[in-house]
Coordinates of C-alpha atoms and ligand atoms in Angstrom, one line a residue:
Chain A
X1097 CA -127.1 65.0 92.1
X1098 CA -123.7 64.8 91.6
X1099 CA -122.2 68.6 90.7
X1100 CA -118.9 69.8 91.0
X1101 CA -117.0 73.6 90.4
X1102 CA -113.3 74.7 89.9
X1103 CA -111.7 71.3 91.6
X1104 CA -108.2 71.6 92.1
X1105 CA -106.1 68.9 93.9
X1106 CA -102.3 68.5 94.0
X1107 CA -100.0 65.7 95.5
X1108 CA -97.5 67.4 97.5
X1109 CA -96.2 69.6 94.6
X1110 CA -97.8 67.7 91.8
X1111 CA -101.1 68.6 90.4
X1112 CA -102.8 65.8 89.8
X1113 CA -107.1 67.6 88.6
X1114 CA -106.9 70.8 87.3
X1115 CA -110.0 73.2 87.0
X1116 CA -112.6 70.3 86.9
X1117 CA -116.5 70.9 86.9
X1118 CA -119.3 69.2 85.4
X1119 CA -123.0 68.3 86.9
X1120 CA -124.4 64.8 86.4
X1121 CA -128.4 65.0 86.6
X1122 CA -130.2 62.1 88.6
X1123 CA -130.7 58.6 87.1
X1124 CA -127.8 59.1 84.7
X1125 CA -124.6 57.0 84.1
X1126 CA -121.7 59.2 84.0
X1127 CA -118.4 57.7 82.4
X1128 CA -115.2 59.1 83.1
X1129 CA -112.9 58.1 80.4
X1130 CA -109.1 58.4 81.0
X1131 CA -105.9 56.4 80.6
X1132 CA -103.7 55.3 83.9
X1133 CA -102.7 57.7 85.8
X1134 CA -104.8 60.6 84.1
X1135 CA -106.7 61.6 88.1
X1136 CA -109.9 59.3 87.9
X1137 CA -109.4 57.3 91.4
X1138 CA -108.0 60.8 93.2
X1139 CA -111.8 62.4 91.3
X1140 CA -113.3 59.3 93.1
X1141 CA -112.2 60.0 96.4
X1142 CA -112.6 63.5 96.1
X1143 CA -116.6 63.3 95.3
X1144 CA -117.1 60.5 98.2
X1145 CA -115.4 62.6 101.1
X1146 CA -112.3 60.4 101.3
X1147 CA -109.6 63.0 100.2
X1148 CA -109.7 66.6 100.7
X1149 CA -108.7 68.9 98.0
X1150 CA -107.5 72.4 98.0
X1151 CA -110.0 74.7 95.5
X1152 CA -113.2 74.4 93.9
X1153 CA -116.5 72.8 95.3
X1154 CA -117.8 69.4 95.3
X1155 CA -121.6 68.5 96.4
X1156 CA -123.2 64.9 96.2
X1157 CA -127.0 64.5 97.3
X1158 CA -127.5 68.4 97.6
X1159 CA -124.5 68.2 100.3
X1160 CA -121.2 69.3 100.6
X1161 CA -119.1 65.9 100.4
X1162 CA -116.7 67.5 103.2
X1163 CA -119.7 67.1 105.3
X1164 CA -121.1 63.8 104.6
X1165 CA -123.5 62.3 107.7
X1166 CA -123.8 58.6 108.4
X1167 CA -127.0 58.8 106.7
X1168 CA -125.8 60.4 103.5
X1169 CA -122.6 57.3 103.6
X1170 CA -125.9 54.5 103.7
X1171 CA -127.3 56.2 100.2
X1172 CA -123.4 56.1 98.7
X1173 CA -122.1 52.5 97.1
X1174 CA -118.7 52.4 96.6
X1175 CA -116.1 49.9 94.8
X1176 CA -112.9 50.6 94.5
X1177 CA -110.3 48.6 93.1
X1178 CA -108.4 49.0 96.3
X1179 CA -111.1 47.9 98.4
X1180 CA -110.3 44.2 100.1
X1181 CA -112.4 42.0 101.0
X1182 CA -112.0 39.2 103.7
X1183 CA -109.4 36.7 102.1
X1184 CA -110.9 34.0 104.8
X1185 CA -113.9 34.5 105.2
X1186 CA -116.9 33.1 103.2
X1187 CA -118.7 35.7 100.2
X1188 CA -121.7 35.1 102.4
X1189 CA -119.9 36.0 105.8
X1190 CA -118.3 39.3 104.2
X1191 CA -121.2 40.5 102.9
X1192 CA -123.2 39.7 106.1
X1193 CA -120.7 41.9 107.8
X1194 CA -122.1 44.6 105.5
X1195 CA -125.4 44.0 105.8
X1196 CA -125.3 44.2 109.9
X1197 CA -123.9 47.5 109.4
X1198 CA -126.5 48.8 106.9
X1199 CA -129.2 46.9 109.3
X1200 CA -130.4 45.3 106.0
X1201 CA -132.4 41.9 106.0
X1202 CA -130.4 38.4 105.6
X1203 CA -132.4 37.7 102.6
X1204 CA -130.7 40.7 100.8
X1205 CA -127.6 38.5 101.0
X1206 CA -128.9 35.4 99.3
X1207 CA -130.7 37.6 96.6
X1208 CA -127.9 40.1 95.9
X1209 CA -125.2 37.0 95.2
X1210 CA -127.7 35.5 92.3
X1211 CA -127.8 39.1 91.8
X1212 CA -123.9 39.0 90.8
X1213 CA -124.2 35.8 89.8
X1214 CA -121.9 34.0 93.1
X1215 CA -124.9 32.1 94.4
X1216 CA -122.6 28.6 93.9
X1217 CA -119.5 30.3 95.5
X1218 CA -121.3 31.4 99.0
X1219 CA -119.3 29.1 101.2
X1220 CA -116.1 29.8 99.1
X1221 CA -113.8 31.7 100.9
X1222 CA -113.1 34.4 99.4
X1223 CA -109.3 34.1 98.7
X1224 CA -110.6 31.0 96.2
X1225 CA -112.4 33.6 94.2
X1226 CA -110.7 34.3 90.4
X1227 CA -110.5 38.0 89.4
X1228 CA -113.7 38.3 87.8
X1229 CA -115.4 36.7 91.1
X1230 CA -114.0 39.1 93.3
X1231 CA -115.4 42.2 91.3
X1232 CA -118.1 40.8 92.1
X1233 CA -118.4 40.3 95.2
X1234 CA -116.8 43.6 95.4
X1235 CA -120.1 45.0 93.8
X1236 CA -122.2 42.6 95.3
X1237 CA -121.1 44.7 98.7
X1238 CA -122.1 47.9 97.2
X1239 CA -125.6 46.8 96.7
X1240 CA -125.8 46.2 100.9
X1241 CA -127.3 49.0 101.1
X1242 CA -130.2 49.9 98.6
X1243 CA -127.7 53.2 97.1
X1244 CA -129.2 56.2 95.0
X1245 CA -125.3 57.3 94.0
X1246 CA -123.2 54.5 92.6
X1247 CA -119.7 55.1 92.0
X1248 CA -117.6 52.0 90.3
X1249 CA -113.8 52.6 89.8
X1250 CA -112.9 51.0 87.0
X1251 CA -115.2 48.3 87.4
X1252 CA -114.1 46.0 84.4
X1253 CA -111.0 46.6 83.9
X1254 CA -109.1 43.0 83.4
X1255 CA -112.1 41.5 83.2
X1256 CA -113.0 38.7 80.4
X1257 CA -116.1 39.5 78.0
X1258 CA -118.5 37.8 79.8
X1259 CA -117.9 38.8 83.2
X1260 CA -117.5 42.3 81.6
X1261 CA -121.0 41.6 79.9
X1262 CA -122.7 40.5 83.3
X1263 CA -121.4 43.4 85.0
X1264 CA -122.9 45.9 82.5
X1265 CA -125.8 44.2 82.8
X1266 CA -126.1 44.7 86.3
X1267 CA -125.0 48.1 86.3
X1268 CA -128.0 49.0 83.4
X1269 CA -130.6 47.0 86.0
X1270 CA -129.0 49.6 88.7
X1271 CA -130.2 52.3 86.7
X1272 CA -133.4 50.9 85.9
X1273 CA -134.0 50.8 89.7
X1274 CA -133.1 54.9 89.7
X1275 CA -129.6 54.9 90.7
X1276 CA -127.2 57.3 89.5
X1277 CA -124.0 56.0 88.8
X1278 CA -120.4 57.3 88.5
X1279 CA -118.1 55.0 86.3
X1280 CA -114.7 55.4 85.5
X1281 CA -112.6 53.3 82.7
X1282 CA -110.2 53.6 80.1
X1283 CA -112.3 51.7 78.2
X1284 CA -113.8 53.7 75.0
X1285 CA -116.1 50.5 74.0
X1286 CA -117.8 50.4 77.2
X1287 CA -118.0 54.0 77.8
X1288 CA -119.5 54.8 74.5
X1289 CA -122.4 51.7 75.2
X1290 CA -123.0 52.2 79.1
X1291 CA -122.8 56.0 79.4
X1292 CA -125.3 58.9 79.2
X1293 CA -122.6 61.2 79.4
X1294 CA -118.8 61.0 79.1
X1295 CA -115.8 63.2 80.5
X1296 CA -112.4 63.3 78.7
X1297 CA -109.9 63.4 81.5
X1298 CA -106.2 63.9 80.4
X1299 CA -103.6 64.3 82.6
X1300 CA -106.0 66.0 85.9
X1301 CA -108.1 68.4 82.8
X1302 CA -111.6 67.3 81.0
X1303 CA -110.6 67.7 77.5
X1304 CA -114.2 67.2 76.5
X1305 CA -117.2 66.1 77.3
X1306 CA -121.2 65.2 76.4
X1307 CA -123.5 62.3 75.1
X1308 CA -120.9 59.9 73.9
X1309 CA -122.2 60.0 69.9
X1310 CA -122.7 63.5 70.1
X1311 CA -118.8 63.9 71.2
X1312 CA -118.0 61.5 68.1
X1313 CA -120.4 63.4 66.0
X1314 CA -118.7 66.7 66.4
X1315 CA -115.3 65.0 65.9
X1316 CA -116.5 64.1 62.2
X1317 CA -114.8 66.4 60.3
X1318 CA -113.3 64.1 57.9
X1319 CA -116.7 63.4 56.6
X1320 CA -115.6 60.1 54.4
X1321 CA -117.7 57.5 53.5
X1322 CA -115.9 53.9 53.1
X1323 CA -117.6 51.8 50.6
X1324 CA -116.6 47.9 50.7
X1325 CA -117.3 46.8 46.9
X1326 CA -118.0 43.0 45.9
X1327 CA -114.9 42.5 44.2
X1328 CA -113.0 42.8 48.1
X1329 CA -112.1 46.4 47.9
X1330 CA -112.4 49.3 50.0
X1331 CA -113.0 52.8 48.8
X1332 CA -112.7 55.9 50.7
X1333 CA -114.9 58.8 49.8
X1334 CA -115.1 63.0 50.6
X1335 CA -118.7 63.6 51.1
X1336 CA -119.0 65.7 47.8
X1337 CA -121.0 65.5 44.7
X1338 CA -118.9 63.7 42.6
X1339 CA -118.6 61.1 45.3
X1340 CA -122.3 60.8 45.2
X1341 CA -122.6 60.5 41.5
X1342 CA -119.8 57.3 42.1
X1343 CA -121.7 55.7 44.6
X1344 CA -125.1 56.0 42.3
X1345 CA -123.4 54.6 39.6
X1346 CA -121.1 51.6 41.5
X1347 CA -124.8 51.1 42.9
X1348 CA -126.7 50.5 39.5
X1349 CA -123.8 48.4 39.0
X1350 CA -124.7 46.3 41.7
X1351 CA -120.6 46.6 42.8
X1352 CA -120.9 47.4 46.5
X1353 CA -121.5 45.3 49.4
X1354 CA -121.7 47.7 52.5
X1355 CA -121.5 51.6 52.8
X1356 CA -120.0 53.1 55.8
X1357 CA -119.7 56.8 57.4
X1358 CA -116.2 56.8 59.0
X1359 CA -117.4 58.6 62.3
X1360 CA -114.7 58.5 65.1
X1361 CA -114.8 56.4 68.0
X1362 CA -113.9 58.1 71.6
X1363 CA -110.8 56.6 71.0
X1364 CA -109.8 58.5 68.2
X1365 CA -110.8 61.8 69.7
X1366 CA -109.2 61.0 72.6
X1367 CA -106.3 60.8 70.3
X1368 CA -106.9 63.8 68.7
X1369 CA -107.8 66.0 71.6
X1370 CA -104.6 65.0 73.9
X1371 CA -102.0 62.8 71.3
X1372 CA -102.9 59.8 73.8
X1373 CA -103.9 56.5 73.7
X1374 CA -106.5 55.1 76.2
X1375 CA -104.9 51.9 76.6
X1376 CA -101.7 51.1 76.5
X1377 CA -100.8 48.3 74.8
Chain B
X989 CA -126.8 45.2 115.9
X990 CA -123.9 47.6 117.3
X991 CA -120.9 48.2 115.6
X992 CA -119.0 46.7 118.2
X993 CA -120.6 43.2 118.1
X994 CA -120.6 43.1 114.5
X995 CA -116.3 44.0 114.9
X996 CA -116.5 40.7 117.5
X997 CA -118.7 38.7 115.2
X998 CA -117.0 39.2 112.0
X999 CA -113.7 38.2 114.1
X1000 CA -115.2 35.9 115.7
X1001 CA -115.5 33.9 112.5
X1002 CA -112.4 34.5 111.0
X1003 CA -110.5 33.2 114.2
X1004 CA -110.9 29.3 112.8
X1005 CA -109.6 30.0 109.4
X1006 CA -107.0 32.2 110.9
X1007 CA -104.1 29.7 111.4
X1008 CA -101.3 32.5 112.5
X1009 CA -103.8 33.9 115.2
X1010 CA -105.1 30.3 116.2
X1011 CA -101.7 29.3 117.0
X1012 CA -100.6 32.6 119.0
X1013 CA -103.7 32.0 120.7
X1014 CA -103.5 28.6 121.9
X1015 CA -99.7 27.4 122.0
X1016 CA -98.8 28.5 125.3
X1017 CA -101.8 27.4 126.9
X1018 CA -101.1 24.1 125.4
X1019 CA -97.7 23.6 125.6
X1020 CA -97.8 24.6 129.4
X1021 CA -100.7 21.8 129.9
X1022 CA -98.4 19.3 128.6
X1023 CA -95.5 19.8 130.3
X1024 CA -96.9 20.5 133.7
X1025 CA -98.5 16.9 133.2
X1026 CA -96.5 14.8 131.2
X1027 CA -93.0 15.6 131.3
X1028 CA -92.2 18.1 134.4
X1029 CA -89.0 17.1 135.7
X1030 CA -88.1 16.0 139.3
X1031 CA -87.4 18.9 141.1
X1032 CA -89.2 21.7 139.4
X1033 CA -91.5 23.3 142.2
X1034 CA -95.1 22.3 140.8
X1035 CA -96.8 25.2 138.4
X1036 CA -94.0 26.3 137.7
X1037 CA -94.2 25.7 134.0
X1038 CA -97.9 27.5 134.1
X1039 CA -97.1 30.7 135.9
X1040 CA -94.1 30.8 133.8
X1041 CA -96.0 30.5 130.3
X1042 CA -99.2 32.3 131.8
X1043 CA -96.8 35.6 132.0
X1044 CA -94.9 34.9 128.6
X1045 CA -99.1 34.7 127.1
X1046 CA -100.2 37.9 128.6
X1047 CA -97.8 40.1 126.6
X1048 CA -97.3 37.5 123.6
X1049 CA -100.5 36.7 122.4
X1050 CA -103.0 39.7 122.6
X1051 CA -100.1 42.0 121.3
X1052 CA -99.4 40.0 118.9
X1053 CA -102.9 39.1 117.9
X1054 CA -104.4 43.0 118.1
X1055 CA -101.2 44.1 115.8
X1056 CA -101.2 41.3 113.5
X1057 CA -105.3 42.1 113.2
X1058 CA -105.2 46.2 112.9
X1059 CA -101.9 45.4 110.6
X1060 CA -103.6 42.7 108.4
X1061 CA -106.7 45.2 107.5
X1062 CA -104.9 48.1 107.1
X1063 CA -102.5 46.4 104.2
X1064 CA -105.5 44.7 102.4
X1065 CA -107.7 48.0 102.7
X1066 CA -110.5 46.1 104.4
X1067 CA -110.4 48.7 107.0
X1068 CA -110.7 51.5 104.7
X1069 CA -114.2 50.2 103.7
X1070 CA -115.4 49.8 107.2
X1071 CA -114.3 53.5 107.2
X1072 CA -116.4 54.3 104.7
X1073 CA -119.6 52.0 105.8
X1074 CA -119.4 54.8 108.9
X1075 CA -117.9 52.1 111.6
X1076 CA -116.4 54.6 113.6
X1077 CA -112.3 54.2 114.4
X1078 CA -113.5 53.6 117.9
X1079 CA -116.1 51.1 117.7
X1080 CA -113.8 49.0 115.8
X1081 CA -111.0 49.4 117.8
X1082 CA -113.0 48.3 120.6
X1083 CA -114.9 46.1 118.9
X1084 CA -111.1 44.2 118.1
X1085 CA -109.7 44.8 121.1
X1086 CA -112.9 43.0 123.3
X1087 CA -112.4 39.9 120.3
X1088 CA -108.7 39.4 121.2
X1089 CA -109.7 39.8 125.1
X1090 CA -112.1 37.3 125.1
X1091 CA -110.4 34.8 123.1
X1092 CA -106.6 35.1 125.3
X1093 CA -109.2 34.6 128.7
X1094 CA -110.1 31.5 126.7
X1095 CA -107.2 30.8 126.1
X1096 CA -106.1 31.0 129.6
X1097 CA -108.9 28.5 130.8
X1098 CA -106.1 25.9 130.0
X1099 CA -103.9 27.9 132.2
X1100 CA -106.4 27.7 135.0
X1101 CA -107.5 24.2 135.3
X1102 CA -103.8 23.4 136.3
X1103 CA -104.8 26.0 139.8
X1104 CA -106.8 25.1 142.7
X1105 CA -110.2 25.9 142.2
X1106 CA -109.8 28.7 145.1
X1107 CA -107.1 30.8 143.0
X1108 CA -109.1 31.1 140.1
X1109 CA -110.5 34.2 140.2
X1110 CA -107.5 35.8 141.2
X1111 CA -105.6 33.9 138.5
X1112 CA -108.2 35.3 135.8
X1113 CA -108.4 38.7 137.4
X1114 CA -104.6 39.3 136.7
X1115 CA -104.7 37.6 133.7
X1116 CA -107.8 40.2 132.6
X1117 CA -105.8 43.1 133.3
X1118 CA -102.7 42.3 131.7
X1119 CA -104.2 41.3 128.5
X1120 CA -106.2 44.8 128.5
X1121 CA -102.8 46.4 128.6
X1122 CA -101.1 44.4 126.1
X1123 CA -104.1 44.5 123.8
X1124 CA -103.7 48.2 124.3
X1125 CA -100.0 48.2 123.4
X1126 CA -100.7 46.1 120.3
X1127 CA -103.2 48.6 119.0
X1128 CA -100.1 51.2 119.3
X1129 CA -98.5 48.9 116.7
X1130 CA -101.0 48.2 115.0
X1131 CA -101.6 51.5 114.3
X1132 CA -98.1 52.7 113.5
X1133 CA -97.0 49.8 111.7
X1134 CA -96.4 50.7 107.5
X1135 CA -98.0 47.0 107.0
X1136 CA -97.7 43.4 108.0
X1137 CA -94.4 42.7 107.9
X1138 CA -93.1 45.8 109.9
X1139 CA -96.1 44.9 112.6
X1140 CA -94.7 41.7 112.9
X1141 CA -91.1 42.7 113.7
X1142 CA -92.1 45.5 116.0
X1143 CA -94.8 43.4 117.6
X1144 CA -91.4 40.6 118.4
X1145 CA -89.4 42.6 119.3
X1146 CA -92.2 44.1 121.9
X1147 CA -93.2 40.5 122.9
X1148 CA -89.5 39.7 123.9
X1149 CA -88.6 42.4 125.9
X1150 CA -92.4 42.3 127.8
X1151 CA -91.8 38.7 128.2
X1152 CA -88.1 37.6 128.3
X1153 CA -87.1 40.4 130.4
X1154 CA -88.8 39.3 133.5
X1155 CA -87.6 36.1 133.0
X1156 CA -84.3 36.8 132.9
X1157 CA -85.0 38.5 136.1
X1158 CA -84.7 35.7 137.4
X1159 CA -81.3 35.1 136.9
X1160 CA -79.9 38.5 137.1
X1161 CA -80.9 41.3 139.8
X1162 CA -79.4 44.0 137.4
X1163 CA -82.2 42.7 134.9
X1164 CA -84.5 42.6 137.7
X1165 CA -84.0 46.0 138.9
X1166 CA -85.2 46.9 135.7
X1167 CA -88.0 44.4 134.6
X1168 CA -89.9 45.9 138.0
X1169 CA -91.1 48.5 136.1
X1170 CA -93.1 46.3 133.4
X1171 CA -96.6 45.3 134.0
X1172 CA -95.3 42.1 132.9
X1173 CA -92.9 41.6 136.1
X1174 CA -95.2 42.7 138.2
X1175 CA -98.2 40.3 137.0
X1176 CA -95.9 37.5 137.2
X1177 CA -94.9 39.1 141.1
X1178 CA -99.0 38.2 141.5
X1179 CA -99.6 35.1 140.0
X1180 CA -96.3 34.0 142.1
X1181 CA -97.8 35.2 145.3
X1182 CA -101.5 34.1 144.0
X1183 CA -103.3 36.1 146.8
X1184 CA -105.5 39.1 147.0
X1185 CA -103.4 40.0 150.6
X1186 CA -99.9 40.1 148.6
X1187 CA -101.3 43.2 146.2
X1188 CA -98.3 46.3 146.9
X1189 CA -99.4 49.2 146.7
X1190 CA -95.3 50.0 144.5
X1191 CA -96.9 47.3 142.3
X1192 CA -100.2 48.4 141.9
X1193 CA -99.0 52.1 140.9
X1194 CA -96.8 50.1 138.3
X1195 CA -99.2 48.5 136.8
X1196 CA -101.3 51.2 137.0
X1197 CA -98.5 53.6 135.2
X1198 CA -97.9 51.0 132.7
X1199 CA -101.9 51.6 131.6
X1200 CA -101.5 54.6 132.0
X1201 CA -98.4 54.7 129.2
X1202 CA -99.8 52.3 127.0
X1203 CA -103.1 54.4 126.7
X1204 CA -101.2 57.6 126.1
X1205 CA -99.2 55.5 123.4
X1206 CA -102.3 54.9 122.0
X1207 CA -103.4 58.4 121.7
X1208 CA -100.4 60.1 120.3
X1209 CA -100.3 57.2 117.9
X1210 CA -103.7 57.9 116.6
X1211 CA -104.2 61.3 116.6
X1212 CA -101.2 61.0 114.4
X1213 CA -102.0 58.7 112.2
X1214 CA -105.9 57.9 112.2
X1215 CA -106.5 54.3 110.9
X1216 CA -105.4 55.2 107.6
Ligands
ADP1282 N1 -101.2 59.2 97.4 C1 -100.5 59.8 96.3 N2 -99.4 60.5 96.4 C2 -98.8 61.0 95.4 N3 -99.2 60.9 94.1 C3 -100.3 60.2 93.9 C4 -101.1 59.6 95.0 N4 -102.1 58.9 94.4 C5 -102.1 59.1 93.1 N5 -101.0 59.9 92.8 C6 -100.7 60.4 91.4 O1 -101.8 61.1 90.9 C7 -102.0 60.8 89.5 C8 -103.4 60.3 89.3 O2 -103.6 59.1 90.0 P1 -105.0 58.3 89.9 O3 -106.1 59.2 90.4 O4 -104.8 57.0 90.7 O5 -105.1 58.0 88.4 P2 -106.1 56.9 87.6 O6 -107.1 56.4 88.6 O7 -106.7 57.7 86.6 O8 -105.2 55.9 87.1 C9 -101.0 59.8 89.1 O9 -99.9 60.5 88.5 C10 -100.5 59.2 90.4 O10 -99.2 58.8 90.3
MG1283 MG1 -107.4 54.4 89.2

């Protein structure tokens, strides 16, 4: 549904993706993961025909995304944090703009803001909106038309828990209906719990990618296991035999509390792969 | 529903909340209602005042309006999602461009009721035409402008020398010499004379080159840039 081969893009003399391909089936959530800066907005505009790129091939709904119809556009939701919205105009009255164009029904409207949860702010104008509001409303938009590709540019990001919460809910419900959808975040937490499949994009390259616990899996090679004992302590073990024989015997002791396998976390092979954090502090 | 009417509706509804628009829109028009009523000194010729604002509205507020508009969605990327909801660059340029029409020939309904009933049509039949030249020329800068700010200055700086010049024409034939070639002077020749029997034929190929210009303008500008 969404495949793309050898993309190579440069800013004037700065290369900005580098040699990127991967192939997301239908119906799957596809995170890319990426600190500031590393290409995920230029990938973005690449896939939905908004910015042309010099090598490589990029297809979305069996088509070539250089040669995306007016019909194609109606099965593509976009929200991108640069996206506005009408500052004076109601929720309601920007997304009926929307909904003229897509020809869909008024009641969509109504529905599609409990949908997002803004059913109490559709007289607000939508300059009154707080930051978490305005996301969604944002996504609110994308759901105009009834979209088989999603993509969401960084769709939580300086979002509180809960409105971070409602919007993965929404999203999951999104792919409940069918949708595939193309997320990008620098956010390891939400990757690893929304995401089918994750990319590890570095500086314009994919430094890995696969099932997020699979990625983590293969990244074990520390194999420790942390034991917390009763007394407060924490003990780090090699997975060995002589670490078994301590844990059978701390065990029959009745001295520990919780075991634990020290698998990484994205975050810590994104670390490992590149020297980087996600998130700046 | 068309593209275009959606453009109108969506602006339609915005024009209320819109204070900067709202008062570009109605000020003249006001003002010039006032003072040909309340306070026209002894010995100014009668309509006066409302020929004299009519002319300063036809190049201030649709240019103003059309580049404040184009400017406005550009900066908040607004635009750039109409763009991508396939609105073509053309049916919302029309789309704006027939909402700031409409609205500055409502606008000059407070112009008119100050004329005889007989001049009307004439009255809104110039009126029409210079607006769709202005509104044309305000696309330009709309179009070119970096963002809101930079419209704004251009659009001013537009405004005054479509508006001021011919009235300093007034005063000074040097000025006047030039200010013939505006569609501006020339409109404001027409609403003087207020007659279907005083259209030139110099004038009407003015005007008509001054379209002609402002439409060029508007191609070079956005072939070059697009609505990005
Ligand atoms: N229009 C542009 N002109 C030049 N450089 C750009 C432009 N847009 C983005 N870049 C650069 O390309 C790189 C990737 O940007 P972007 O795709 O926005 O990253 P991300 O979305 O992952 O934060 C950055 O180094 C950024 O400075
Ligand atoms: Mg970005």
């Amino acid at each position: 549904m969404i495949q793309c081969t050898g993309i190579e893009k440069s800013y004037t003399d700065k290369k900005v993706l580098s040699g990127i391909s991967f192939d997301i089936p239908d119906g799957q959530i596809f995170g890319l993961l990426g600190p500031s800066g590393a290409g995920k907005t230029t990938l973005i505009k690449i896939l939905t025909g908004q910015l042309e790129f010099e090598e490589g091939s990029a297809m979305i709904l069996q088509k070539n995304v250089r040669r995306l119809s007016g019909e194609d556009k109606k099965k593509i939701g976009i929200m991108m944090d640069q996206f506005g919205v009408y500052e004076r105009l109601s929720c309601y009255d920007n997304l009926k703009v929307f909904a003229d164009i897509y020809g869909t029904p008024k009641e969509k409207i109504m529905e599609t803001l409990k949908l997002v949860g803004l059913e109490d702010s559709a007289k607000k104008p939508a300059s009154a909106l707080s930051k978490g509001m305005r996301v969604r409303l944002q996504l609110a938009r994308v759901f105009m038309v009834s979209p088989e590709i999603i993509f969401l540019d960084e769709p939580t990001t300086g979002l509180d828990p809960m409105t971070m919460k409602q919007i993965h809910k929404i999203i999951l419900d999104k792919k409940k209906h069918g949708c595939t959808i193309f997320l990008t975040t620098h956010n390891m937490e939400e990757a690893a719990k929304l995401c089918d499949t994750v990319a590890l994009l570095n500086e314009g390259v994919i430094v890995d990618s696969g099932a997020p616990d699979e990625i983590c899996r293969r990244f074990n090679h520390q194999k420790r296991i942390v034991l917390h004992l009763n007394t407060g302590e924490d003990m780090e073990l090699p997975h060995s035999k002589e670490s078994a024989e301590k844990i059978s015997k701390l065990l029959e002791e009745e001295r520990v509390e919780t075991i634990h396998s020290s698998e990484p976390t994205l975050e810590t092979v994104f670390l490992e792969l590149t020297g980087r954090k996600l998130e700046e502090e | 529903m068309n593209n275009i009417l959606i453009m109108i509706r969506k602006q339609m509804k915005d024009t209320f909340k819109n204070k900067a628009v709202l008062i570009q829109l109605i000020l003249l028009p006001v003002v010039s209602f006032i003072l040909e009523r309340v306070i026209r000194p002894e010995g100014v010729p009668e309509l006066m005042y409302t020929k004299m604002f009519a002319a300063m509205y036809m190049a201030m507020a649709p240019l103003t309006a059309m580049s404040a508009i184009i400017a406005e969605e550009k900066e908040k990327n607004t635009l750039r999602v109409l763009m991508m909801s396939n609105v073509k660059p053309g049916q919302y340029l029309t789309g704006i461009g027939a909402y700031v029409w409409i609205i500055s020939m409502i606008g000059s309904v407070l112009f008119a009721v100050s004329f005889p009933a007989a001049d009307m049509p004439f009255f809104f039949l110039v009126m029409g035409v210079g607006f769709l030249i202005s509104i044309v020329i305000g696309a330009v800068i709309g179009i070119t402008a970096k963002n809101q700010m930079s419209a704004g200055s251009v659009g001013a700086m537009a405004m005054i020398i479509l508006s001021f010049i011919p009235m300093f024409a007034m005063f000074n034939e040097g000025i006047g010499a030039v200010a013939r070639f505006l569609y501006t002077q020339q409109t404001r020749f027409l609403l003087d004379a207020m007659s279907f029997a005083e259209i030139k034929w110099d004038g009407a190929v003015i005007l008509a080159a001054n379209a002609i210009l402002a439409v060029v303008m508007f191609f070079v500008a956005f072939r070059k840039k697009g609505l990005e």
